[in-house]
Short mmCIF file of C-alpha atoms in Angstrom, two decimals:
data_model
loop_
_atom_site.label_atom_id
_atom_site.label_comp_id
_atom_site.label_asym_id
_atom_site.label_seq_id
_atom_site.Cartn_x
_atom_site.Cartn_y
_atom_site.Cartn_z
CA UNK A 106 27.99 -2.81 -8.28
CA UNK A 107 24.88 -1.60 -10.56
CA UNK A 108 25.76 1.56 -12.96
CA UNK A 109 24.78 4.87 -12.40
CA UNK A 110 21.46 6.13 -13.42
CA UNK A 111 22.06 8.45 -17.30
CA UNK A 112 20.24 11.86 -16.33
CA UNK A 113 17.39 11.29 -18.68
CA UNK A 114 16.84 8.13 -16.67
CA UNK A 115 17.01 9.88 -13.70
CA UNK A 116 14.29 12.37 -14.89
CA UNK A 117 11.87 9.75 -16.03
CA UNK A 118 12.77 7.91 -12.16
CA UNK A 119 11.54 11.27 -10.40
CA UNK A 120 8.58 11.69 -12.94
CA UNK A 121 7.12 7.94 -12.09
CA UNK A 122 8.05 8.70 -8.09
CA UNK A 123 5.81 12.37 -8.44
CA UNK A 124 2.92 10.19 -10.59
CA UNK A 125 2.89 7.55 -8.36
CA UNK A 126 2.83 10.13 -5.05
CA UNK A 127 0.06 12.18 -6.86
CA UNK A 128 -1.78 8.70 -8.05
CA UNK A 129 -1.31 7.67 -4.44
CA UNK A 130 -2.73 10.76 -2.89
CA UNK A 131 -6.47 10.13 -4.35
CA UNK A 132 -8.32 9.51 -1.92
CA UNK A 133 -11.02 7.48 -2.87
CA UNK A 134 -12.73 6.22 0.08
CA UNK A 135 -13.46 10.03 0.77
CA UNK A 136 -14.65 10.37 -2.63
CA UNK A 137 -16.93 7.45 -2.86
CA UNK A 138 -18.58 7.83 0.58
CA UNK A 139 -19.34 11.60 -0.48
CA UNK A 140 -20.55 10.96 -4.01
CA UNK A 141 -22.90 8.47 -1.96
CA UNK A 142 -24.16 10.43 0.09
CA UNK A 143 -22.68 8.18 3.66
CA UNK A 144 -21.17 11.58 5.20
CA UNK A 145 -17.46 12.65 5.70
CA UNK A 146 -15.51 9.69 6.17
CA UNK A 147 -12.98 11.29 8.25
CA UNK A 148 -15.33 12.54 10.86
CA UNK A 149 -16.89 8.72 10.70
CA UNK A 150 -14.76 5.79 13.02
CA UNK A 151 -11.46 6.17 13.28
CA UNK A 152 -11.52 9.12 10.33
CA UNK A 153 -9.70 6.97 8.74
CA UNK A 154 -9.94 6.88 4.76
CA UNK A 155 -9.01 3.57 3.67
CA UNK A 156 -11.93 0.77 3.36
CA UNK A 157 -12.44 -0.71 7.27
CA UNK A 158 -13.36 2.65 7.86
CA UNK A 159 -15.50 3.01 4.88
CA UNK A 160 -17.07 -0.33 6.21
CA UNK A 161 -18.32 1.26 9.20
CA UNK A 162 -20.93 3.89 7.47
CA UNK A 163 -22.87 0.09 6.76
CA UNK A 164 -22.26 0.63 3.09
CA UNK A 165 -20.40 -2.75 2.26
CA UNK A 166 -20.32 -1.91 -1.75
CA UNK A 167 -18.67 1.33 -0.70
CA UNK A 168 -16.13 -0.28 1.26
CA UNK A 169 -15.72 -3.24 -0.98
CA UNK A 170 -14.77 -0.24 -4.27
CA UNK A 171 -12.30 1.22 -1.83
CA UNK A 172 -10.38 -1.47 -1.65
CA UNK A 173 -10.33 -2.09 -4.96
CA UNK A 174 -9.78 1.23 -6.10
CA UNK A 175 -7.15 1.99 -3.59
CA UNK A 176 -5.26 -1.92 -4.60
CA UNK A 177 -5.57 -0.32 -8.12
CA UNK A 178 -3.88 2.85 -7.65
CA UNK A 179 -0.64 1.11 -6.15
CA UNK A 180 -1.14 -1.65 -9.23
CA UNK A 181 -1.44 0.83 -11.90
CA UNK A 182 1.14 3.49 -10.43
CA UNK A 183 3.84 0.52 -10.63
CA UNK A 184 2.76 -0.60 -13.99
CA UNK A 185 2.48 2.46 -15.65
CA UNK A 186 6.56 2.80 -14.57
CA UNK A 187 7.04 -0.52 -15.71
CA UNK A 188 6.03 -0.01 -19.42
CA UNK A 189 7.23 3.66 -19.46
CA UNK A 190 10.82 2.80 -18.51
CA UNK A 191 13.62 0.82 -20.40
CA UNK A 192 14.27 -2.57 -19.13
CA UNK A 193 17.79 -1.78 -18.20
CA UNK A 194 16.38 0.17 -15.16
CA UNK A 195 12.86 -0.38 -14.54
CA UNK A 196 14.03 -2.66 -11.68
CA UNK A 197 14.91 0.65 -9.49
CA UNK A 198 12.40 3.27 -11.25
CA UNK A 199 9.45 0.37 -10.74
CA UNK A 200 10.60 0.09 -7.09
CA UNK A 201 10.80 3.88 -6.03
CA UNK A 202 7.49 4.54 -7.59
CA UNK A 203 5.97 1.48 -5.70
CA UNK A 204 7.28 3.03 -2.09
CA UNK A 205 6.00 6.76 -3.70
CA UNK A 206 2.12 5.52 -4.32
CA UNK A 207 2.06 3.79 -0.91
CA UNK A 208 3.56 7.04 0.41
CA UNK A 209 0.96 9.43 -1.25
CA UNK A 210 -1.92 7.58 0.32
CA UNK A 211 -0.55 7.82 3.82
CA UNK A 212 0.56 11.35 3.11
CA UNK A 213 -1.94 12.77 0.16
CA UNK A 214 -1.32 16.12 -0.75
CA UNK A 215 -4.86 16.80 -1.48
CA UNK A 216 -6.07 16.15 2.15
CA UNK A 217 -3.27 17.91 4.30
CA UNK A 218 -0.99 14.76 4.28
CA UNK A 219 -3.71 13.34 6.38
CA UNK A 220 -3.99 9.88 4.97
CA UNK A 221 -4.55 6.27 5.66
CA UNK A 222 -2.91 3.28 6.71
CA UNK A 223 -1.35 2.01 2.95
CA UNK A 224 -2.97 -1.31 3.38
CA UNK A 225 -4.36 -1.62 -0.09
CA UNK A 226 -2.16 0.12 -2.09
CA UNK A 227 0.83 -1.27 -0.66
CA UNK A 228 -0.48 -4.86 -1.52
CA UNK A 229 -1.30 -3.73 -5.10
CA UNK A 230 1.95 -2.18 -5.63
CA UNK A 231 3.53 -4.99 -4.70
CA UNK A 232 1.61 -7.45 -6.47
CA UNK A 233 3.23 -5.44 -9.91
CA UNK A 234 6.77 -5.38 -8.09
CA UNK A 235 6.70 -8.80 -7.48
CA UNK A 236 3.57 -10.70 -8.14
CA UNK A 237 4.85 -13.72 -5.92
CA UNK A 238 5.45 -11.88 -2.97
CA UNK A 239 2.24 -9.53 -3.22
CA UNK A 240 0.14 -12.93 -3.07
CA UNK A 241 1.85 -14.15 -0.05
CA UNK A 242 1.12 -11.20 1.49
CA UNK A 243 -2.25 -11.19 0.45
CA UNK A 244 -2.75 -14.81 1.41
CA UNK A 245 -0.90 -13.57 4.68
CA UNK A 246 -4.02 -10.73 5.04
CA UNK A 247 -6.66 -12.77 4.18
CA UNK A 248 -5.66 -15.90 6.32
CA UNK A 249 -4.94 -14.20 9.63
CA UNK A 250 -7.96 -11.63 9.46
CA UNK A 251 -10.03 -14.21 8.91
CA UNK A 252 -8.92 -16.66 11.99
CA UNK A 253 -8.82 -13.76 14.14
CA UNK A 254 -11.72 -11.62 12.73
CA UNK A 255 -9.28 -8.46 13.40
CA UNK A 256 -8.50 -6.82 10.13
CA UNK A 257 -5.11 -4.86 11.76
CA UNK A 258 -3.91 -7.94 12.51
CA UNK A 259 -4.52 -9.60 8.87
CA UNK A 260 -2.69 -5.93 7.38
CA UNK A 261 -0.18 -6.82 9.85
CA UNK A 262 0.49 -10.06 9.18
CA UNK A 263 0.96 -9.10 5.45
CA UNK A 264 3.65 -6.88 5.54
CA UNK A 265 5.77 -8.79 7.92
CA UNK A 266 6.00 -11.81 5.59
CA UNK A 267 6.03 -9.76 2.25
CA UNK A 268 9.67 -8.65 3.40
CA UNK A 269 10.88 -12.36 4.08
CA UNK A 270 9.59 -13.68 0.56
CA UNK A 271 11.12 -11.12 -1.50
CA UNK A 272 14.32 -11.63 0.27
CA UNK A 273 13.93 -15.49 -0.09
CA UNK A 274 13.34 -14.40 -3.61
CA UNK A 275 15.94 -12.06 -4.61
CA UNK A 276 18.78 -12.53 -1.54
CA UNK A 277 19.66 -10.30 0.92
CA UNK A 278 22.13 -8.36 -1.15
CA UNK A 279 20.11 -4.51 -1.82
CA UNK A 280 22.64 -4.44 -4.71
CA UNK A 281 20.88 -7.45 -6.63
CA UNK A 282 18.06 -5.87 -6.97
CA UNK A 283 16.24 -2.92 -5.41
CA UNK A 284 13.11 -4.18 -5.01
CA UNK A 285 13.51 -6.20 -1.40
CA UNK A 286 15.02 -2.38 0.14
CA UNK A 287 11.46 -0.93 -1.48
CA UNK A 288 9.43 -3.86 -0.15
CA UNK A 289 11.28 -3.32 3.30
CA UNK A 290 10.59 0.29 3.33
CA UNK A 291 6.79 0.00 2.41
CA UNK A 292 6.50 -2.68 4.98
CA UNK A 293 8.16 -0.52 7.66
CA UNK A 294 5.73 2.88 6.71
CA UNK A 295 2.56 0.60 6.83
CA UNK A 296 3.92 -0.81 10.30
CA UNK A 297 4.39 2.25 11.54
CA UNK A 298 0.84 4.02 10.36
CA UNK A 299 -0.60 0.33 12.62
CA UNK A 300 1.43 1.37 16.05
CA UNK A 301 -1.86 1.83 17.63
CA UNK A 302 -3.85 -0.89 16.32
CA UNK A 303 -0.31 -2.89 17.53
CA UNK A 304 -0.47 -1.75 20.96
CA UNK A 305 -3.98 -2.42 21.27
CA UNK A 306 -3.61 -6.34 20.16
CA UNK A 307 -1.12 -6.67 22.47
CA UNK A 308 -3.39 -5.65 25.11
CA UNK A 309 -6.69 -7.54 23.43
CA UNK A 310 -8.64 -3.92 22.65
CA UNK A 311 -8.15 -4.27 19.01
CA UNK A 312 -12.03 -4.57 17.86
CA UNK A 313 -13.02 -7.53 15.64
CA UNK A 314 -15.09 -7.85 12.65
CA UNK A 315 -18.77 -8.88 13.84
CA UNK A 316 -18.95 -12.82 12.71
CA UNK A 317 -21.61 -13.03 9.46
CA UNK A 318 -25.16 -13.64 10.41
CA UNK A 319 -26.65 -16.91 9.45
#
């Protein structure tokens, strides 16, 4: 059974969990589409604030820096524990901030806890948690959005096999290590924030990304 976390340890833990929620919480597809001028995003689409809904105001650079930025924010958050904290735990403190960043962009603080879907920055956090399983997953995104030309169902496909590599990875004991429990739980928020966008490609309403023009 793993030790008990020393109270200083425990303070840094809920330091990098509040810096990775606040980190999380920036919403920068909002922020880009306003600094450019392309309108409210959230009164745009599906209001969404994450970059297929930045895609649909037509600015593809906008959308494009989204994704990035938001991928960064989960990347950084996790890193930033990782060199902060002292080896012996930075297996649990890198893992709670990683489910904390993914958290404050579904639920930012600075819009209401109105957020998006945790696409992005769950695949960057993961990619520091566990580089191996964040490029399945985004192998897993790419792959499948781009043979069915429905984004949901590339997100979708990514966070049902991130969950099976890290457990191929590190076992299926939560006691070896805490990071398949934090993959598991990241996977099951960003699941949860798709239950419409599942329900509608189980019925074939789920739109699809327009093919590229030749």
């Amino acid at each position: 059974m793993r030790e008990s976390l020393p109270s200083y340890a425990l303070w840094l833990l809920a330091a990098m969990a509040f810096l990775g929620y606040v980190l999380g919480s920036v919403p920068f597809g909002l922020i880009l589409t306003n600094l450019a001028g392309a309108g409210d995003l959230r009164k745009i689409g599906s209001g969404n604030i994450g970059a297929t809904n930045v895609l649909r105001t037509g600015r593809k650079d906008l959308a494009a820096a989204t994704l990035g930025l938001d991928a960064a924010k989960g990347l950084l958050a996790v890193l930033i524990a990782w060199i902060m904290t002292p080896p012996d735990f930075a297996d649990r403190i890198t893992s709670v901030t990683a489910f904390a960043v993914v958290v404050g962009h579904c639920f930012p603080i600075f819009l209401g806890f109105r957020g998006g879907k945790g696409v992005a920055t769950g695949l960057g956090a993961m990619l520091a948690l566990s580089p191996l399983t964040g490029l399945a997953g985004c192998a897993a995104w790419l792959g499948v959005a781009k043979l069915t030309r429905i984004s949901s169902a590339g997100a979708i496909a990514a966070f049902i096999v991130m969950p099976l590599v890290i457990l191929a990875l590190f076992g299926f004991s939560f006691q070896t290590s805490p990071k398949p429990l934090a993959t598991v739980l990241i996977s099951v928020l960003v699941l949860a924030r798709h239950h419409a966008n599942i329900g509608r490609i189980l019925n074939g309403t789920e739109p699809r990304v327009a093919p590229k023009q030749k």
